[in-house]
Short mmCIF file of C-alpha atoms and ligand atoms in Angstrom, two decimals:
data_model
loop_
_atom_site.label_atom_id
_atom_site.label_comp_id
_atom_site.label_asym_id
_atom_site.label_seq_id
_atom_site.Cartn_x
_atom_site.Cartn_y
_atom_site.Cartn_z
CA UNK A 738 -13.92 -17.54 22.01
CA UNK A 739 -16.49 -19.83 20.41
CA UNK A 740 -15.54 -21.37 17.18
CA UNK A 741 -17.83 -23.73 15.17
CA UNK A 742 -16.59 -27.65 14.48
CA UNK A 743 -18.29 -28.60 11.66
CA UNK A 744 -18.25 -32.69 11.31
CA UNK A 745 -19.32 -34.38 8.08
CA UNK A 746 -20.38 -38.05 6.86
CA UNK A 747 -16.66 -39.62 6.87
CA UNK A 748 -15.11 -42.65 8.77
CA UNK A 749 -12.74 -39.90 10.28
CA UNK A 750 -15.87 -38.06 11.82
CA UNK A 751 -14.84 -40.04 14.93
CA UNK A 752 -11.44 -38.12 15.08
CA UNK A 753 -13.43 -34.95 15.20
CA UNK A 754 -13.75 -35.71 18.93
CA UNK A 755 -10.33 -35.48 19.24
CA UNK A 756 -9.86 -32.15 17.66
CA UNK A 757 -12.92 -30.81 20.00
CA UNK A 758 -10.76 -32.02 22.76
CA UNK A 759 -7.78 -30.08 21.76
CA UNK A 760 -9.80 -27.15 20.92
CA UNK A 761 -10.90 -26.92 24.40
CA UNK A 762 -7.67 -27.57 25.72
CA UNK A 763 -6.93 -24.37 24.31
CA UNK A 764 -9.63 -22.63 26.21
CA UNK A 765 -11.76 -22.24 23.26
CA UNK A 766 -15.59 -22.92 23.58
CA UNK A 767 -17.00 -24.90 20.48
CA UNK A 768 -20.31 -25.67 18.81
CA UNK A 769 -20.44 -28.61 17.11
CA UNK A 770 -22.64 -28.93 13.67
CA UNK A 771 -23.23 -32.13 12.05
CA UNK A 772 -24.28 -32.99 9.18
CA UNK A 773 -26.56 -35.59 8.69
CA UNK A 774 -24.22 -38.08 7.22
CA UNK A 775 -21.85 -37.53 10.20
CA UNK A 776 -24.53 -38.68 12.47
CA UNK A 777 -24.29 -42.24 10.54
CA UNK A 778 -20.75 -42.40 11.77
CA UNK A 779 -20.79 -40.77 15.25
CA UNK A 780 -23.75 -40.13 17.40
CA UNK A 781 -24.59 -36.36 18.33
CA UNK A 782 -24.50 -37.74 21.85
CA UNK A 783 -20.46 -38.27 22.05
CA UNK A 784 -20.23 -34.74 21.00
CA UNK A 785 -22.47 -33.21 23.38
CA UNK A 786 -20.65 -35.05 26.14
CA UNK A 787 -17.49 -33.31 25.56
CA UNK A 788 -18.60 -30.59 24.34
CA UNK A 789 -21.13 -29.30 27.12
CA UNK A 790 -23.54 -28.00 24.33
CA UNK A 791 -26.29 -29.23 22.26
CA UNK A 792 -25.01 -30.34 18.73
CA UNK A 793 -26.68 -28.64 16.28
CA UNK A 794 -27.92 -31.17 13.64
CA UNK A 795 -30.54 -29.65 11.41
CA UNK A 796 -32.15 -26.53 9.73
CA UNK A 797 -35.50 -27.16 10.65
CA UNK A 798 -37.31 -28.54 13.94
CA UNK A 799 -37.74 -32.27 13.85
CA UNK A 800 -41.36 -31.79 14.04
CA UNK A 801 -40.59 -31.12 10.31
CA UNK A 802 -38.92 -34.04 9.37
CA UNK A 803 -39.68 -33.46 5.19
CA UNK A 804 -38.62 -29.95 5.36
CA UNK A 805 -35.48 -29.27 3.25
CA UNK A 806 -34.97 -33.16 3.17
CA UNK A 807 -36.25 -35.69 1.28
CA UNK A 808 -38.75 -38.03 2.45
CA UNK A 809 -36.02 -40.74 3.07
CA UNK A 810 -33.89 -38.66 4.84
CA UNK A 811 -36.66 -37.27 7.04
CA UNK A 812 -37.35 -40.68 8.52
CA UNK A 813 -33.71 -41.28 8.84
CA UNK A 814 -33.65 -37.62 10.57
CA UNK A 815 -36.50 -38.69 12.73
CA UNK A 816 -34.99 -42.09 14.11
CA UNK A 817 -31.48 -40.42 14.60
CA UNK A 818 -33.03 -37.21 16.54
CA UNK A 819 -34.02 -38.90 20.32
CA UNK A 820 -35.15 -35.27 21.44
CA UNK A 821 -37.19 -32.65 19.97
CA UNK A 822 -35.11 -29.88 17.93
CA UNK A 823 -35.82 -26.64 18.80
CA UNK A 824 -33.51 -24.98 16.18
CA UNK A 825 -35.15 -22.58 14.28
CA UNK A 826 -34.51 -21.60 10.54
CA UNK A 827 -32.94 -18.73 11.82
CA UNK A 828 -30.57 -19.77 14.21
CA UNK A 829 -27.44 -20.34 11.85
CA UNK A 830 -27.50 -16.82 11.81
CA UNK A 831 -26.97 -16.62 15.25
CA UNK A 832 -24.22 -18.85 15.46
CA UNK A 833 -22.75 -17.47 12.31
CA UNK A 834 -22.38 -14.12 14.07
CA UNK A 835 -21.30 -15.92 17.72
CA UNK A 836 -18.12 -17.53 16.02
CA UNK A 837 -14.85 -16.32 15.82
CA UNK A 838 -13.89 -19.11 13.17
CA UNK A 839 -15.61 -22.02 11.51
CA UNK A 840 -13.39 -25.05 11.20
CA UNK A 841 -14.70 -28.42 9.26
CA UNK A 842 -13.07 -31.66 9.72
CA UNK A 843 -13.46 -33.90 8.17
CA UNK A 844 -14.76 -32.10 5.24
CA UNK A 845 -16.25 -34.67 2.72
CA UNK A 846 -15.80 -34.08 -1.47
CA UNK A 847 -19.96 -33.34 -1.17
CA UNK A 848 -19.52 -30.15 1.29
CA UNK A 849 -16.84 -28.81 -0.31
CA UNK A 850 -18.73 -28.79 -3.45
CA UNK A 851 -21.54 -27.20 -1.67
CA UNK A 852 -19.51 -24.73 -0.17
CA UNK A 853 -17.55 -23.99 -3.52
CA UNK A 854 -20.69 -23.43 -5.11
CA UNK A 855 -23.05 -21.80 -2.37
CA UNK A 856 -25.51 -24.49 -1.61
CA UNK A 857 -26.95 -24.17 1.61
CA UNK A 858 -29.31 -27.16 2.14
CA UNK A 859 -28.25 -27.90 6.03
CA UNK A 860 -27.64 -26.16 8.88
CA UNK A 861 -23.25 -26.39 8.19
CA UNK A 862 -23.63 -25.12 4.79
CA UNK A 863 -25.79 -22.39 5.66
CA UNK A 864 -23.56 -21.10 8.59
CA UNK A 865 -20.67 -21.32 6.27
CA UNK A 866 -22.83 -19.03 4.08
CA UNK A 867 -23.69 -16.79 7.06
CA UNK A 868 -20.68 -16.22 8.77
CA UNK A 869 -18.02 -13.49 8.04
CA UNK A 870 -15.46 -15.47 10.45
CA UNK A 871 -12.30 -17.15 8.78
CA UNK A 872 -13.19 -20.57 7.68
CA UNK A 873 -10.52 -23.83 8.06
CA UNK A 874 -11.32 -26.97 6.04
CA UNK A 875 -9.70 -30.06 6.56
CA UNK A 876 -10.60 -32.78 3.86
CA UNK A 877 -10.77 -36.61 4.16
CA UNK A 878 -11.68 -39.10 1.83
CA UNK A 879 -10.79 -41.71 -0.80
CA UNK A 880 -7.84 -40.83 -2.85
CA UNK A 881 -9.44 -40.77 -6.02
CA UNK A 882 -12.26 -38.44 -5.14
CA UNK A 883 -9.69 -36.40 -3.77
CA UNK A 884 -7.76 -35.93 -6.68
CA UNK A 885 -11.25 -35.90 -8.95
CA UNK A 886 -10.83 -32.71 -11.18
CA UNK A 887 -14.27 -31.57 -9.60
CA UNK A 888 -13.12 -31.56 -5.89
CA UNK A 889 -9.31 -30.21 -6.74
CA UNK A 890 -11.45 -27.59 -8.75
CA UNK A 891 -13.62 -26.77 -5.82
CA UNK A 892 -11.00 -26.93 -3.48
CA UNK A 893 -8.87 -23.99 -5.60
CA UNK A 894 -12.42 -21.93 -5.80
CA UNK A 895 -12.37 -22.22 -1.47
CA UNK A 896 -9.10 -21.16 -1.36
CA UNK A 897 -9.14 -18.22 -3.76
CA UNK A 898 -12.14 -17.06 -1.29
CA UNK A 899 -9.45 -17.36 1.66
CA UNK A 900 -10.91 -20.56 3.23
CA UNK A 901 -7.38 -22.35 4.39
CA UNK A 902 -7.43 -25.87 3.40
CA UNK A 903 -5.33 -28.19 5.45
CA UNK A 904 -4.43 -30.40 3.34
CA UNK A 905 -5.12 -34.36 3.86
CA UNK A 906 -2.22 -36.53 4.77
CA UNK A 907 -0.97 -39.84 2.64
CA UNK A 908 -1.29 -43.22 4.32
CA UNK A 909 -3.69 -46.20 4.19
CA UNK A 910 -7.05 -45.30 3.91
CA UNK A 911 -10.30 -46.71 5.12
CA UNK A 912 -11.15 -47.77 1.55
CA UNK A 913 -8.48 -50.06 1.19
CA UNK A 914 -6.20 -47.80 -0.98
CA UNK A 915 -3.02 -45.97 -0.10
CA UNK A 916 -2.38 -42.29 -1.00
CA UNK A 917 -3.72 -39.15 -0.17
CA UNK A 918 -6.87 -38.74 1.81
CA UNK A 919 -6.39 -39.30 5.09
CA UNK A 920 -7.50 -36.62 7.64
CA UNK A 921 -4.47 -34.35 8.50
CA UNK A 922 -2.92 -34.70 11.88
CA UNK A 923 -5.44 -33.43 14.52
CA UNK A 924 -2.55 -31.21 15.82
CA UNK A 925 -2.03 -29.69 12.70
CA UNK A 926 -5.79 -28.65 12.28
CA UNK A 927 -5.72 -27.42 15.82
CA UNK A 928 -2.64 -25.43 15.06
CA UNK A 929 -4.39 -23.80 11.87
CA UNK A 930 -7.31 -22.49 14.40
CA UNK A 931 -4.88 -21.15 16.83
CA UNK A 932 -2.90 -19.12 14.24
CA UNK A 933 -6.02 -17.92 12.64
CA UNK A 934 -7.41 -16.47 16.21
CA UNK A 935 -3.82 -15.23 16.59
CA UNK A 936 -3.69 -17.24 20.06
CA UNK A 937 -0.63 -17.01 21.69
CA UNK A 938 1.78 -20.13 22.45
CA UNK A 939 4.41 -18.57 23.80
CA UNK A 940 5.03 -21.25 26.54
CA UNK A 941 5.31 -24.09 24.44
CA UNK A 942 8.87 -25.16 25.60
CA UNK A 943 8.07 -24.73 29.33
CA UNK A 944 6.91 -27.12 31.97
CA UNK A 945 4.97 -24.91 34.50
CA UNK A 946 4.72 -26.12 38.32
CA UNK A 947 1.99 -23.81 39.92
CA UNK A 948 0.98 -24.16 43.45
CA UNK A 949 -2.61 -22.81 44.48
CA UNK A 950 -5.18 -22.91 47.42
CA UNK A 951 -4.77 -22.78 51.14
CA UNK A 952 -2.82 -26.14 52.85
CA UNK A 953 -5.09 -27.75 56.21
CA UNK A 954 -2.59 -28.29 58.93
CA UNK A 955 -4.44 -31.00 61.36
CA UNK A 956 -4.78 -30.17 64.70
CA UNK A 957 -6.50 -33.47 65.98
CA UNK A 958 -8.73 -36.21 64.09
CA UNK A 959 -11.39 -33.60 62.80
CA UNK A 960 -9.81 -30.21 63.09
CA UNK A 961 -7.40 -28.09 60.88
CA UNK A 962 -5.91 -24.50 60.60
CA UNK A 963 -6.25 -23.00 57.20
CA UNK A 964 -6.83 -19.61 55.56
CA UNK A 965 -9.59 -18.08 53.12
CA UNK A 966 -7.31 -18.84 50.15
CA UNK A 967 -10.09 -20.13 47.40
CA UNK A 968 -7.17 -21.04 44.83
CA UNK A 969 -8.50 -18.92 41.95
CA UNK A 970 -5.48 -17.11 41.37
CA UNK A 971 -3.17 -20.49 41.04
CA UNK A 972 -5.95 -22.17 38.81
CA UNK A 973 -5.90 -19.28 36.53
CA UNK A 974 -2.46 -19.32 36.19
CA UNK A 975 -2.39 -22.99 35.14
CA UNK A 976 -5.41 -22.58 32.91
CA UNK A 977 -3.63 -19.37 31.13
CA UNK A 978 -0.09 -21.13 31.03
CA UNK A 979 -1.80 -24.36 29.39
CA UNK A 980 -3.46 -22.02 27.13
CA UNK A 981 -0.38 -20.85 25.79
CA UNK A 982 0.91 -24.30 25.15
CA UNK A 983 3.09 -24.97 28.24
CA UNK A 984 2.84 -28.27 30.27
CA UNK A 985 1.50 -27.85 33.66
CA UNK A 986 1.55 -29.47 37.01
CA UNK A 987 -1.07 -28.20 39.13
CA UNK A 988 -0.14 -29.09 43.19
CA UNK A 989 -3.46 -27.95 44.74
CA UNK A 990 -4.27 -27.60 48.27
CA UNK A 991 -7.90 -28.03 49.32
CA UNK A 992 -10.50 -26.21 46.85
CA UNK A 993 -13.84 -26.95 45.38
CA UNK A 994 -12.26 -25.52 41.87
CA UNK A 995 -12.62 -27.78 38.86
CA UNK A 996 -8.78 -28.27 37.37
CA UNK A 997 -8.53 -26.87 33.76
CA UNK A 998 -8.39 -29.08 31.12
CA UNK A 999 -4.90 -30.55 29.85
CA UNK A 1000 -3.64 -29.84 33.25
CA UNK A 1001 -1.92 -32.75 35.45
CA UNK A 1002 -2.96 -32.02 39.17
CA UNK A 1003 -1.89 -33.58 42.22
CA UNK A 1004 -4.04 -33.23 45.38
CA UNK A 1005 -2.31 -32.26 48.51
CA UNK A 1006 -3.46 -31.29 52.11
CA UNK A 1007 -0.94 -30.32 54.38
CA UNK A 1008 1.95 -27.70 53.66
CA UNK A 1009 4.18 -30.96 54.06
CA UNK A 1010 2.59 -32.96 51.31
CA UNK A 1011 2.80 -29.70 49.29
CA UNK A 1012 6.38 -29.12 50.14
CA UNK A 1013 7.11 -33.00 48.96
CA UNK A 1014 5.17 -32.52 45.77
CA UNK A 1015 6.80 -29.30 44.90
CA UNK A 1016 10.35 -30.51 45.85
CA UNK A 1017 9.95 -34.12 44.28
CA UNK A 1018 9.13 -32.47 40.72
CA UNK A 1019 11.37 -29.70 40.95
CA UNK A 1020 14.07 -31.03 38.89
CA UNK A 1021 11.55 -31.77 35.95
CA UNK A 1022 9.99 -28.13 35.61
CA UNK A 1023 11.29 -24.84 33.85
CA UNK A 1024 9.21 -22.71 35.90
CA UNK A 1025 7.49 -22.72 39.60
CA UNK A 1026 4.98 -20.51 40.39
CA UNK A 1027 4.37 -20.58 44.03
CA UNK A 1028 0.69 -19.23 44.11
CA UNK A 1029 -0.44 -21.11 47.08
CA UNK A 1030 -1.60 -19.55 50.32
CA UNK A 1031 1.01 -22.09 52.34
CA UNK A 1032 0.32 -22.25 56.22
CA UNK A 1033 3.01 -20.70 57.96
CA UNK A 1034 2.66 -22.33 61.12
CA UNK A 1035 1.61 -25.99 62.01
CA UNK A 1036 0.20 -27.71 65.40
CA UNK A 1037 3.76 -28.59 67.17
CA UNK A 1038 2.13 -32.17 67.40
CA UNK A 1039 -1.11 -33.43 65.92
CA UNK A 1040 -3.23 -34.71 69.03
CA UNK A 1041 -4.76 -38.55 68.20
CA UNK A 1042 -8.19 -38.74 68.16
CA UNK A 1043 -10.63 -35.63 69.06
CA UNK A 1044 -9.95 -32.71 71.76
CA UNK A 1045 -12.33 -32.75 74.14
CA UNK A 1046 -14.14 -29.81 75.30
CA UNK A 1047 -13.75 -28.67 78.82
CA UNK A 1048 -14.32 -25.43 80.89
CA UNK A 1049 -10.56 -24.26 80.95
CA UNK A 1050 -8.74 -22.40 78.11
CA UNK A 1051 -6.70 -24.17 75.70
CA UNK A 1052 -3.47 -23.45 74.37
CA UNK A 1053 -2.07 -25.14 71.28
CA UNK A 1054 1.62 -24.91 70.41
CA UNK A 1055 2.36 -24.04 67.16
CA UNK A 1056 5.76 -24.66 64.89
CA UNK A 1057 6.71 -23.08 61.53
CA UNK A 1058 5.91 -24.95 58.69
CA UNK A 1059 8.64 -25.63 55.93
CA UNK A 1060 9.29 -22.40 53.74
CA UNK A 1061 8.94 -24.13 50.06
CA UNK A 1062 9.93 -21.23 48.55
CA UNK A 1063 13.10 -20.82 50.50
CA UNK A 1064 13.77 -24.66 50.22
CA UNK A 1065 13.24 -24.12 46.27
CA UNK A 1066 16.00 -21.46 46.43
CA UNK A 1067 18.28 -23.81 47.80
CA UNK A 1068 18.20 -26.76 45.12
CA UNK A 1069 17.22 -24.20 41.96
CA UNK A 1070 18.94 -24.87 38.84
CA UNK A 1071 20.40 -22.06 36.78
CA UNK A 1072 17.74 -21.85 34.14
CA UNK A 1073 14.88 -22.35 36.32
CA UNK A 1074 12.67 -19.00 36.93
CA UNK A 1075 10.63 -18.90 40.10
CA UNK A 1076 7.61 -16.46 40.77
CA UNK A 1077 6.63 -15.88 44.63
CA UNK A 1078 3.13 -14.58 45.88
CA UNK A 1079 3.21 -11.65 48.81
CA UNK A 1080 -0.16 -11.19 50.28
CA UNK A 1081 0.23 -8.21 52.48
CA UNK A 1082 -2.23 -6.09 54.70
CA UNK A 1083 0.32 -3.24 55.02
CA UNK A 1084 3.73 -2.03 53.36
CA UNK A 1085 3.04 -4.20 50.47
CA UNK A 1086 5.83 -2.65 48.25
CA UNK A 1087 8.65 -3.18 51.10
CA UNK A 1088 7.38 -6.37 52.55
CA UNK A 1089 7.15 -8.00 49.05
CA UNK A 1090 10.49 -6.56 48.30
CA UNK A 1091 12.05 -7.97 51.30
CA UNK A 1092 10.36 -11.54 50.58
CA UNK A 1093 11.73 -11.39 47.01
CA UNK A 1094 15.39 -10.89 48.54
CA UNK A 1095 14.56 -13.64 51.34
CA UNK A 1096 13.27 -16.26 48.78
CA UNK A 1097 15.40 -15.14 45.74
CA UNK A 1098 12.30 -15.18 43.25
CA UNK A 1099 12.80 -13.59 40.01
CA UNK A 1100 9.42 -12.11 40.00
CA UNK A 1101 7.18 -11.07 43.16
CA UNK A 1102 3.22 -10.68 42.36
CA UNK A 1103 1.96 -8.54 45.26
CA UNK A 1104 -1.27 -7.70 46.54
CA UNK A 1105 -2.69 -5.48 49.30
CA UNK A 1106 -5.30 -7.95 50.66
CA UNK A 1107 -6.96 -4.62 52.31
CA UNK A 1108 -8.03 -3.32 49.10
CA UNK A 1109 -11.64 -4.13 47.61
CA UNK A 1110 -11.29 -6.56 44.67
CA UNK A 1111 -8.03 -7.94 45.51
CA UNK A 1112 -6.53 -11.27 47.31
CA UNK A 1113 -7.92 -14.04 48.76
CA UNK A 1114 -11.34 -15.36 47.52
CA UNK A 1115 -12.53 -13.21 44.68
CA UNK A 1116 -12.63 -13.43 41.03
CA UNK A 1117 -10.33 -10.54 40.63
CA UNK A 1118 -7.11 -9.28 41.68
CA UNK A 1119 -5.40 -6.27 41.96
CA UNK A 1120 -1.41 -6.73 41.72
CA UNK A 1121 1.92 -4.85 41.56
CA UNK A 1122 4.81 -7.07 39.81
CA UNK A 1123 7.90 -6.62 41.45
CA UNK A 1124 11.51 -7.14 39.91
CA UNK A 1125 14.70 -7.95 41.55
CA UNK A 1126 16.24 -5.02 39.80
CA UNK A 1127 14.04 -2.63 41.67
CA UNK A 1128 11.60 -2.44 38.98
CA UNK A 1129 7.55 -2.52 39.92
CA UNK A 1130 4.89 -2.64 37.42
CA UNK A 1131 1.00 -1.79 39.06
CA UNK A 1132 -2.30 -2.74 37.63
CA UNK A 1133 -5.71 -1.91 38.26
CA UNK A 1134 -8.29 -3.95 39.58
CA UNK A 1135 -8.84 -7.11 36.71
CA UNK A 1136 -10.00 -10.79 36.78
CA UNK A 1137 -7.67 -13.20 38.04
CA UNK A 1138 -7.35 -14.63 34.72
CA UNK A 1139 -5.97 -11.31 33.15
CA UNK A 1140 -3.84 -11.00 36.04
CA UNK A 1141 -2.35 -14.54 35.36
CA UNK A 1142 -1.75 -13.35 31.71
CA UNK A 1143 0.46 -10.41 33.01
CA UNK A 1144 2.43 -12.59 35.06
CA UNK A 1145 3.16 -14.76 32.34
CA UNK A 1146 3.94 -12.23 29.90
CA UNK A 1147 6.48 -11.48 32.33
CA UNK A 1148 8.03 -14.94 32.26
CA UNK A 1149 8.21 -14.69 28.63
CA UNK A 1150 10.33 -11.62 28.39
CA UNK A 1151 12.72 -13.27 31.45
CA UNK A 1152 13.08 -16.23 29.72
CA UNK A 1153 14.26 -14.04 26.69
CA UNK A 1154 16.85 -12.48 28.93
CA UNK A 1155 17.60 -16.01 29.98
CA UNK A 1156 18.03 -17.30 26.54
CA UNK A 1157 20.25 -14.60 25.60
CA UNK A 1158 22.69 -14.48 28.14
CA UNK A 1159 22.46 -17.77 29.72
CA UNK A 1160 21.64 -16.40 33.04
CA UNK A 1161 19.32 -14.52 34.99
CA UNK A 1162 19.53 -10.68 35.54
CA UNK A 1163 18.39 -11.50 38.73
CA UNK A 1164 21.39 -10.19 41.16
CA UNK A 1165 20.25 -13.00 43.42
CA UNK A 1166 20.25 -16.22 41.29
N1 LIG B 751 5.58 -19.80 50.87
C1 LIG B 751 6.10 -20.91 50.71
N2 LIG B 751 6.03 -21.85 52.04
C2 LIG B 751 5.36 -21.24 52.96
C3 LIG B 751 5.17 -20.14 52.98
C4 LIG B 751 4.83 -19.17 52.13
O1 LIG B 751 6.65 -21.22 50.01
N3 LIG B 751 5.60 -22.02 54.55
C5 LIG B 751 5.28 -18.96 49.76
C6 LIG B 751 4.08 -18.61 49.45
O2 LIG B 751 3.34 -19.43 48.43
C7 LIG B 751 3.85 -17.10 48.55
C8 LIG B 751 5.59 -16.83 49.06
O3 LIG B 751 6.15 -17.62 49.84
O4 LIG B 751 4.81 -17.46 47.37
C9 LIG B 751 4.97 -15.58 50.35
O5 LIG B 751 4.15 -16.16 50.86
P1 LIG B 751 3.49 -15.22 52.15
O6 LIG B 751 2.84 -15.99 53.22
O7 LIG B 751 3.10 -13.88 51.90
O8 LIG B 751 4.86 -14.85 52.87
P2 LIG B 751 5.50 -15.25 54.44
O9 LIG B 751 7.03 -15.64 53.96
O10 LIG B 751 4.72 -16.50 54.96
O11 LIG B 751 5.49 -14.07 55.11
P3 LIG B 751 4.29 -13.64 55.97
O12 LIG B 751 3.15 -14.29 56.17
O13 LIG B 751 4.74 -13.30 57.33
O14 LIG B 751 3.98 -12.20 55.23
#
């Protein structure tokens, strides 16, 4: 989902960078729009670097600095904009139509007045008039300006029109006065955006440990045993859980993926390192999802240096790796939920159900890796969720992110059962 973040000119403009971060952690794509005055406080570059998008600053290309602005403002504009501005006068319509919400933080008395009276002399106020998306405004200003009848009348007009106002907080103000006028806490603004967009926060009280990717089991100095796991399923689970409010620890085997924002990552290589990382953290988490394709075998001994080639056949002795899920089953606490994955090439449901019994998980995510669009490397998966009471839910092919959300939906349901009864319904736990 894409939201517009309008930043106007006040001391609190720098706090919009933190808000941008929060919104991104919730999985939102953010298009920042700055007014001219905002650019006196923070440079567009800050927001550009954080958002990964060009910041929109003006209605008209900088080649026509006078357009829509006074001559003095036009000069200022030329100085501030290092690159030529390619926005066209109709771009605001495209932006207005592409966003799911417009949040303006901080909002000055000036922008509130313009919005209340329908003035559209810059990009932000034009987008405000042109968008049908919900609008959230977080004012910040001097206490007297906030209390002024004019400002309060403008606020009343905007409220009446359905604009959500996140009231400023009381405290020490930049002007040296104390009272109402400080920008509301960033978390409160972010929460209002989430609520407006109907985003789920049903994992807010959970700490998830998710494993992802393959493991490398060294043979000698330069070679290892591994598998084709890309880590995409585990990373999708971590990202989906983070967006739904969970604290997430991602224990990742070697992958090329970029970890989702707001997720704590511990990188490991071998199954032994993964076992240590998971079991050391087990006591601190409420849910464990073992999405990693942990190697089942490792060389019985690691050869020092590099094995040299000769003409004779070479045998490698392998020994089983530690079964992390089995160790979790031994140590888990009553309120912890544990999810396993079963990647199978035949007898999907029987094998997955057997794994669930053996490893005492509360949920098993089974997938038939021989099916097109399921399993290791791709962006999609075809999953069946198995429950200890024998129920099974099968899903069509979908993105790994959607599949992740189905897994999380079941965990939310399982958690409700645990909360009501204090125990799992799972006969094994
Ligand atoms: N798993 C684990 N530790 C291992 C191997 C697997 O914790 N040493 C976990 C995986 O992360 C997965 C589940 O166990 O959640 C099932 O993994 P899978 O490889 O499908 O099952 P195995 O028990 O290894 O059985 P097999 O490979 O014979 O199918």
